[in-house]
Amino acid sequence: MSTENSSDHLFNNSVKILTDLIAFKTISGEDNTSLIEYCDKILKKLGATSFKTFDNENPKQQNLFATIKAKKSNGKKPIILSGHTDVVPVSKGWNTDPFKATVKGDKLFGRGACDMKGFIACALAFAPVYSKASLDRDIHFSFTFDEETACIGAPILIEELKKRGVKDGICIIGEPTNMKIIDAHKGCYEYTTYFEGLAGHSSAPHKGVSAVEYASRYVNKLIALREDLKKRTPKDSIFDPPHSTLSIGGIFGGIAHNVIADKCHVNWETRPVVKEDGKFLNLKLDKYANDVLLPEMKKVFPNASIRKKIIGEVVGFEREEKSNACELVSSLTGDNSREVVSFGTEAGLFQEIGISTVVCGPGSIEQAHKIDEFIVLDELKKCLNLLDGIKSQSISN
Ligand SMILES: [Zn+2]
């Protein structure tokens, strides 16, 4: 092996790139364009083609999709290496500067070290090897924005992939799993429902429309539907708890004891084990709001309203009996286990357009979103090994 490809060189380079990535303060919701430019520059230098996608109303947050093309294609499915570029905010109490990578012993500390700039760093460090190899399939790099909030960036990229006809292949989402194979997780749907009634004096409740009271009835309906979700538990569910869950995160409304509240909103979420549960729940709930609550409200105040706002609907990632993505990773790591996780990822979005997907990446979710987030350096080496295995599966003999 030439020095450039030696594993030491690759590892050192991954640490250097990870250090650079951590220095970009790409907190969800904020500008990530300098990080995207940094990644694009590395890949373009290697001859990759790329395009960026974003919401026209917010061009300061971008997805990057870059491709190192096959030298001679023989119909093998392309591989997508996918990571989100955003990190969660930092709270006080860090022992190091969260945006300055700090190596102590066998660990590297910094926000995003494991979730999930570590994987992106490995992919970028390995890219020169792919560009020199006689690849017989395309290798794509997919770096998205705002995964942590509600997977806001990825759907914009997925739309573009559909337009460009990229709807087949194998996708590895490098979320921190200690390089274990994750092949399923629940969906995560978040909503805020706004109630608008009519204010008035509390001594004459019949002359006003209490947004708080209607919101309470709405919450009761949600709690009743929660029981229905339990009854719908699929046989052989692989999740814990086995059914779709539903939780009320907060109720906000009212200004005083003696004033009828004209405004109230409810934050709630559901984690469906199957897509049908999400549909079932929303259908029943909307029907109750529109057929029962709203007509009552309008009788007193015709302008009354109930508005359900979707904060995010991160689709679930469903286990497949035969998964090309899982089999590829198993064949390279020798690990045949399959696990489910309680956190959401972009996996379901890729799966939805027919791309075989697996979640597998360096570092542990235990350290994600926490003070003193770190990645064990050895995890980067394991990830580089996987990427090397992918190379050997992507060159013609
Ligand atoms: Zn993540």
Coordinates of C-alpha atoms and ligand atoms in Angstrom, one line a residue:
M1 CA 0.0 0.0 0.0
S2 CA 1.2 3.5 -0.8
T3 CA 1.6 5.9 2.2
E4 CA -1.4 7.9 1.0
N5 CA -3.6 4.8 1.4
S6 CA -2.0 3.5 4.6
S7 CA -4.5 3.1 7.4
D8 CA -2.4 5.4 9.7
H9 CA -2.6 8.1 7.1
L10 CA -6.4 7.6 6.6
F11 CA -7.0 7.7 10.4
N12 CA -4.9 10.8 10.9
N13 CA -6.7 12.5 8.1
S14 CA -10.1 11.5 9.5
V15 CA -9.1 13.1 12.8
K16 CA -8.0 16.3 11.1
I17 CA -11.2 16.5 9.1
L18 CA -13.3 15.8 12.1
T19 CA -11.5 18.6 13.9
D20 CA -12.3 21.0 11.0
L21 CA -16.0 19.8 11.0
I22 CA -16.5 20.4 14.7
A23 CA -15.2 24.0 14.3
F24 CA -18.2 24.8 12.1
K25 CA -21.0 25.7 14.5
T26 CA -23.7 24.0 12.5
I27 CA -26.4 24.0 15.2
S28 CA -29.8 22.9 13.8
G29 CA -31.7 25.9 12.3
E30 CA -28.5 27.8 11.6
D31 CA -26.3 28.5 8.5
N32 CA -24.4 25.4 7.5
T33 CA -23.1 26.7 4.2
S34 CA -19.4 27.0 5.2
L35 CA -19.3 23.3 6.2
I36 CA -21.1 22.3 3.0
E37 CA -18.5 24.4 1.0
Y38 CA -15.7 22.7 2.9
C39 CA -17.0 19.2 2.0
D40 CA -17.8 20.1 -1.5
K41 CA -14.3 21.4 -2.1
I42 CA -12.7 18.2 -0.8
L43 CA -14.9 16.1 -3.1
K44 CA -14.7 18.3 -6.1
K45 CA -10.9 18.2 -6.0
L46 CA -11.2 14.5 -6.3
G47 CA -13.3 14.8 -9.4
A48 CA -16.7 14.3 -7.8
T49 CA -19.7 15.9 -9.3
S50 CA -22.2 17.5 -6.9
F51 CA -25.4 19.5 -6.4
K52 CA -26.9 21.4 -3.5
T53 CA -30.5 21.5 -2.5
F54 CA -32.3 23.9 -0.2
D55 CA -35.5 25.6 0.5
N56 CA -35.6 28.8 -1.6
E57 CA -36.9 30.8 1.4
N58 CA -33.9 29.7 3.4
P59 CA -30.8 29.3 1.2
K60 CA -28.4 29.4 4.2
Q61 CA -29.2 25.8 5.0
Q62 CA -28.1 23.4 2.4
N63 CA -27.9 19.7 1.6
L64 CA -24.9 18.4 -0.5
F65 CA -25.1 15.4 -2.7
A66 CA -21.8 14.5 -4.4
T67 CA -20.8 11.5 -6.6
I68 CA -17.6 9.8 -7.4
K69 CA -18.6 8.1 -10.6
A70 CA -17.9 4.5 -11.6
K71 CA -14.9 4.2 -13.9
K72 CA -16.8 1.5 -15.8
S73 CA -20.3 0.7 -14.6
N74 CA -21.5 -2.9 -14.7
G75 CA -24.9 -2.4 -13.2
K76 CA -24.0 -2.7 -9.6
K77 CA -26.2 -0.6 -7.3
P78 CA -24.7 2.7 -6.2
I79 CA -23.8 3.2 -2.5
I80 CA -24.8 6.3 -0.6
L81 CA -22.9 7.4 2.4
S82 CA -25.2 9.6 4.3
G83 CA -24.9 11.9 7.3
H84 CA -26.5 15.0 8.8
T85 CA -24.4 18.1 9.2
D86 CA -26.3 19.7 12.0
V87 CA -25.7 19.3 15.7
V88 CA -27.8 19.9 18.8
P89 CA -27.2 23.1 20.8
V90 CA -24.7 23.1 23.7
S91 CA -25.6 23.7 27.3
K92 CA -23.2 25.0 30.0
G93 CA -20.9 22.7 31.8
W94 CA -18.5 21.4 29.1
N95 CA -15.0 20.7 30.3
T96 CA -13.6 21.6 26.8
D97 CA -14.7 24.1 24.2
P98 CA -17.5 22.2 22.4
F99 CA -16.5 23.6 19.0
K100 CA -12.8 22.9 19.3
A101 CA -12.0 19.2 18.9
T102 CA -9.9 18.0 21.9
V103 CA -8.2 14.7 22.0
K104 CA -7.7 13.2 25.5
G105 CA -6.4 9.7 25.8
D106 CA -8.4 7.5 23.5
K107 CA -11.3 9.9 22.9
L108 CA -12.0 13.0 20.9
F109 CA -14.3 15.5 22.5
G110 CA -16.5 18.1 20.7
R111 CA -20.1 18.8 19.7
G112 CA -21.0 16.4 16.9
A113 CA -18.0 14.1 17.5
C114 CA -20.2 11.1 17.5
D115 CA -23.5 12.6 16.2
M116 CA -22.5 12.6 13.5
K117 CA -19.5 14.4 12.2
G118 CA -17.3 11.4 13.0
F119 CA -18.9 9.5 10.1
I120 CA -18.8 12.4 7.7
A121 CA -15.1 12.8 8.5
C122 CA -14.4 9.1 7.8
A123 CA -16.3 9.3 4.5
L124 CA -14.3 12.4 3.4
A125 CA -11.0 11.0 4.6
F126 CA -11.7 7.8 2.5
A127 CA -12.9 9.6 -0.6
P128 CA -9.4 10.0 -2.2
V129 CA -9.2 6.2 -2.1
Y130 CA -12.5 5.8 -3.9
S131 CA -11.5 8.4 -6.5
K132 CA -8.3 6.5 -7.4
A133 CA -9.9 3.1 -7.4
S134 CA -11.4 1.6 -10.6
L135 CA -14.9 1.7 -9.2
D136 CA -17.6 -0.3 -10.9
R137 CA -20.4 1.5 -9.1
D138 CA -21.1 5.1 -8.2
I139 CA -20.3 6.2 -4.6
H140 CA -22.5 9.0 -3.4
F141 CA -22.0 11.3 -0.4
S142 CA -25.2 12.8 1.1
F143 CA -24.8 15.5 3.7
T144 CA -28.1 17.0 4.9
F145 CA -29.1 19.9 7.2
D146 CA -31.5 20.0 10.2
E147 CA -32.0 16.3 10.9
E148 CA -32.0 16.9 14.6
T149 CA -35.1 19.1 14.6
A150 CA -37.5 17.1 12.5
C151 CA -35.5 15.8 9.4
I152 CA -36.2 19.1 7.6
G153 CA -33.4 19.0 5.1
A154 CA -33.5 15.4 3.9
P155 CA -37.0 15.5 2.3
I156 CA -35.8 18.3 0.0
L157 CA -32.9 16.2 -1.1
I158 CA -35.1 13.1 -1.6
E159 CA -37.4 15.1 -3.9
E160 CA -34.4 16.0 -6.0
L161 CA -33.1 12.4 -6.1
K162 CA -36.6 11.3 -7.3
K163 CA -36.4 13.9 -10.1
R164 CA -32.9 12.7 -11.1
G165 CA -34.0 9.1 -11.1
V166 CA -31.8 8.1 -8.1
K167 CA -34.1 5.6 -6.6
D168 CA -32.2 2.4 -6.4
G169 CA -29.1 1.6 -4.4
I170 CA -27.7 1.0 -1.0
C171 CA -27.6 3.7 1.7
I172 CA -25.5 3.7 4.9
I173 CA -26.7 6.2 7.4
G174 CA -23.7 6.7 9.8
E175 CA -25.5 7.6 13.0
P176 CA -23.6 6.5 16.0
T177 CA -24.4 2.8 16.6
N178 CA -20.9 1.5 17.6
M179 CA -20.9 0.1 14.1
K180 CA -23.8 -2.2 14.9
I181 CA -26.4 -2.8 12.3
I182 CA -29.7 -1.0 13.0
D183 CA -32.5 -2.0 10.6
A184 CA -35.6 -0.4 12.1
H185 CA -37.0 2.4 14.3
K186 CA -40.3 3.9 15.0
G187 CA -41.5 7.1 13.2
C188 CA -41.6 10.4 15.1
Y189 CA -44.5 12.8 14.3
E190 CA -44.7 16.1 16.1
Y191 CA -47.6 18.5 16.0
T192 CA -48.9 21.7 17.6
T193 CA -52.6 22.2 17.5
Y194 CA -53.9 25.8 17.9
F195 CA -57.3 26.7 19.3
E196 CA -58.9 30.1 18.8
G197 CA -62.1 31.0 20.6
L198 CA -63.7 34.1 21.9
A199 CA -62.6 36.0 25.1
G200 CA -65.1 37.2 27.5
H201 CA -65.9 37.6 31.2
S202 CA -65.7 34.4 33.2
S203 CA -69.1 35.2 34.8
A204 CA -70.8 34.6 31.4
P205 CA -69.2 31.5 30.0
H206 CA -72.0 31.0 27.4
K207 CA -71.0 34.3 25.7
G208 CA -67.4 33.3 25.0
V209 CA -65.6 30.3 23.5
S210 CA -62.9 28.9 25.8
A211 CA -60.0 27.8 23.8
V212 CA -58.6 26.1 26.9
E213 CA -61.7 24.0 27.4
Y214 CA -61.8 22.8 23.8
A215 CA -58.1 22.1 23.9
S216 CA -58.8 20.0 27.0
R217 CA -61.4 17.9 25.2
Y218 CA -59.0 17.5 22.3
V219 CA -56.3 16.2 24.8
N220 CA -58.8 13.8 26.3
K221 CA -59.5 12.5 22.8
L222 CA -55.8 12.0 22.3
I223 CA -55.5 10.0 25.5
A224 CA -58.5 7.8 24.5
L225 CA -56.9 7.2 21.1
R226 CA -53.7 6.2 22.9
E227 CA -55.6 3.2 24.1
D228 CA -56.7 2.4 20.6
L229 CA -53.1 2.4 19.5
K230 CA -52.3 -0.2 22.1
K231 CA -55.1 -2.4 20.7
R232 CA -53.5 -2.1 17.3
T233 CA -50.1 -3.5 18.4
P234 CA -48.8 -5.5 15.5
K235 CA -48.1 -9.2 16.0
D236 CA -44.4 -9.9 16.5
S237 CA -43.6 -6.2 17.1
I238 CA -39.9 -5.7 17.4
F239 CA -40.2 -2.5 19.4
D240 CA -40.2 -1.5 23.1
P241 CA -43.0 -0.7 23.9
P242 CA -44.4 -2.8 21.1
H243 CA -47.2 -0.3 20.2
S244 CA -47.3 3.2 18.8
T245 CA -46.9 5.7 21.6
L246 CA -48.6 9.1 22.0
S247 CA -47.5 11.9 24.4
I248 CA -48.8 15.3 25.3
G249 CA -45.8 17.6 25.7
G250 CA -47.6 20.8 26.8
I251 CA -50.7 22.8 27.0
F252 CA -50.5 26.6 26.9
G253 CA -53.4 29.0 27.2
G254 CA -55.3 31.6 29.2
I255 CA -54.4 34.8 30.9
A256 CA -56.4 35.1 34.1
H257 CA -58.8 33.3 36.4
N258 CA -61.7 35.5 35.4
V259 CA -61.2 35.7 31.7
I260 CA -62.4 33.2 29.1
A261 CA -59.3 32.1 27.2
D262 CA -59.4 32.9 23.5
K263 CA -56.2 31.1 22.7
C264 CA -54.6 27.8 23.6
H265 CA -52.2 25.4 21.9
V266 CA -51.2 21.8 22.6
N267 CA -47.9 20.3 21.7
W268 CA -48.0 16.5 21.2
E269 CA -46.2 13.7 19.4
T270 CA -46.7 10.2 18.3
R271 CA -44.2 7.4 17.5
P272 CA -45.9 5.0 15.1
V273 CA -44.6 1.5 14.8
V274 CA -46.3 1.3 11.3
K275 CA -47.3 4.1 9.0
E276 CA -51.0 3.1 9.2
D277 CA -51.1 4.0 12.9
G278 CA -50.1 7.6 12.1
K279 CA -52.8 7.8 9.5
F280 CA -55.4 6.2 11.8
L281 CA -54.6 8.5 14.6
N282 CA -54.7 11.7 12.5
L283 CA -57.9 10.7 10.7
K284 CA -59.8 10.0 14.0
L285 CA -58.4 13.1 15.6
D286 CA -59.2 15.5 12.7
K287 CA -62.7 14.0 12.4
Y288 CA -63.3 14.7 16.1
A289 CA -62.0 18.2 15.8
N290 CA -63.9 19.1 12.7
D291 CA -67.2 17.2 13.3
V292 CA -67.6 17.6 17.1
L293 CA -65.5 20.5 18.5
L294 CA -65.4 23.0 15.8
P295 CA -69.2 23.1 15.1
E296 CA -69.8 23.7 18.8
M297 CA -67.3 26.5 18.9
K298 CA -68.7 28.1 15.7
K299 CA -72.2 28.2 17.1
V300 CA -71.1 30.9 19.5
F301 CA -68.3 32.4 17.5
P302 CA -68.2 31.8 13.7
N303 CA -64.6 32.7 13.4
A304 CA -63.4 30.1 15.9
S305 CA -60.7 27.8 14.6
I306 CA -58.7 24.6 15.3
R307 CA -55.5 24.4 13.3
K308 CA -53.1 21.5 13.5
K309 CA -49.6 22.3 12.4
I310 CA -47.1 19.6 11.5
I311 CA -43.8 20.3 13.2
G312 CA -42.2 17.2 11.6
E313 CA -43.2 13.8 10.4
V314 CA -40.1 11.6 10.4
V315 CA -41.2 8.4 8.9
G316 CA -40.3 5.1 10.6
F317 CA -37.7 2.8 9.3
E318 CA -39.2 -0.6 8.7
R319 CA -37.4 -3.9 9.0
E320 CA -37.1 -5.8 5.7
E321 CA -36.8 -9.5 5.5
K322 CA -34.1 -9.3 2.9
S323 CA -32.0 -6.1 3.0
N324 CA -29.2 -5.6 0.5
A325 CA -27.8 -2.8 2.7
C326 CA -27.7 -5.0 5.9
E327 CA -26.2 -7.9 4.0
L328 CA -23.5 -5.7 2.6
V329 CA -22.5 -4.4 6.0
S330 CA -22.7 -7.9 7.6
S331 CA -20.5 -9.4 4.9
L332 CA -17.9 -6.7 5.6
T333 CA -18.0 -6.6 9.4
G334 CA -18.9 -10.3 10.0
D335 CA -21.7 -9.0 12.4
N336 CA -25.0 -10.7 11.5
S337 CA -27.0 -9.2 14.4
R338 CA -29.9 -6.8 13.7
E339 CA -31.1 -4.2 16.3
V340 CA -33.7 -1.6 16.6
V341 CA -33.2 1.8 18.2
S342 CA -35.4 4.3 20.0
F343 CA -34.1 7.4 18.1
G344 CA -35.3 8.5 14.7
T345 CA -33.1 8.9 11.6
E346 CA -33.4 9.8 7.9
A347 CA -33.4 6.1 7.1
G348 CA -37.1 5.8 6.4
L349 CA -36.9 8.6 3.9
F350 CA -34.4 6.8 1.7
Q351 CA -36.2 3.5 2.2
E352 CA -39.4 5.1 1.0
I353 CA -38.0 5.8 -2.5
G354 CA -36.7 2.2 -2.8
I355 CA -33.2 2.5 -1.6
S356 CA -32.1 -0.3 0.7
T357 CA -30.9 1.3 3.9
V358 CA -29.0 0.5 7.0
V359 CA -28.1 2.6 10.0
C360 CA -24.5 1.9 11.0
G361 CA -21.9 4.3 12.2
P362 CA -19.0 5.1 14.6
G363 CA -19.5 6.2 18.2
S364 CA -22.2 5.6 20.7
I365 CA -25.6 7.3 20.9
E366 CA -25.0 7.3 24.7
Q367 CA -22.7 10.3 24.2
A368 CA -24.9 12.1 21.7
H369 CA -26.8 15.3 22.7
K370 CA -24.8 15.4 25.9
I371 CA -22.3 17.6 27.7
D372 CA -18.7 16.5 26.8
E373 CA -19.9 14.5 23.7
F374 CA -17.0 12.4 22.5
I375 CA -16.1 9.6 20.1
V376 CA -13.7 6.8 20.9
L377 CA -10.9 7.2 18.3
D378 CA -10.9 3.4 17.7
E379 CA -14.5 3.8 16.3
L380 CA -13.1 6.0 13.5
K381 CA -10.7 3.2 12.6
K382 CA -13.6 0.6 12.6
C383 CA -15.6 2.9 10.3
L384 CA -12.6 3.4 8.0
N385 CA -12.3 -0.4 7.8
L386 CA -16.0 -0.6 6.7
L387 CA -15.3 2.0 4.0
D388 CA -12.3 0.0 2.9
G389 CA -14.6 -3.1 2.6
I390 CA -17.0 -1.1 0.5
K391 CA -14.1 -0.3 -1.8
S392 CA -13.3 -3.9 -2.2
Q393 CA -16.9 -4.6 -3.1
S394 CA -16.9 -1.8 -5.6
I395 CA -14.0 -2.6 -7.9
S396 CA -14.0 -4.9 -10.8
N397 CA -11.6 -7.8 -10.4
Ligands
ZN1 ZN -27.8 12.1 14.6

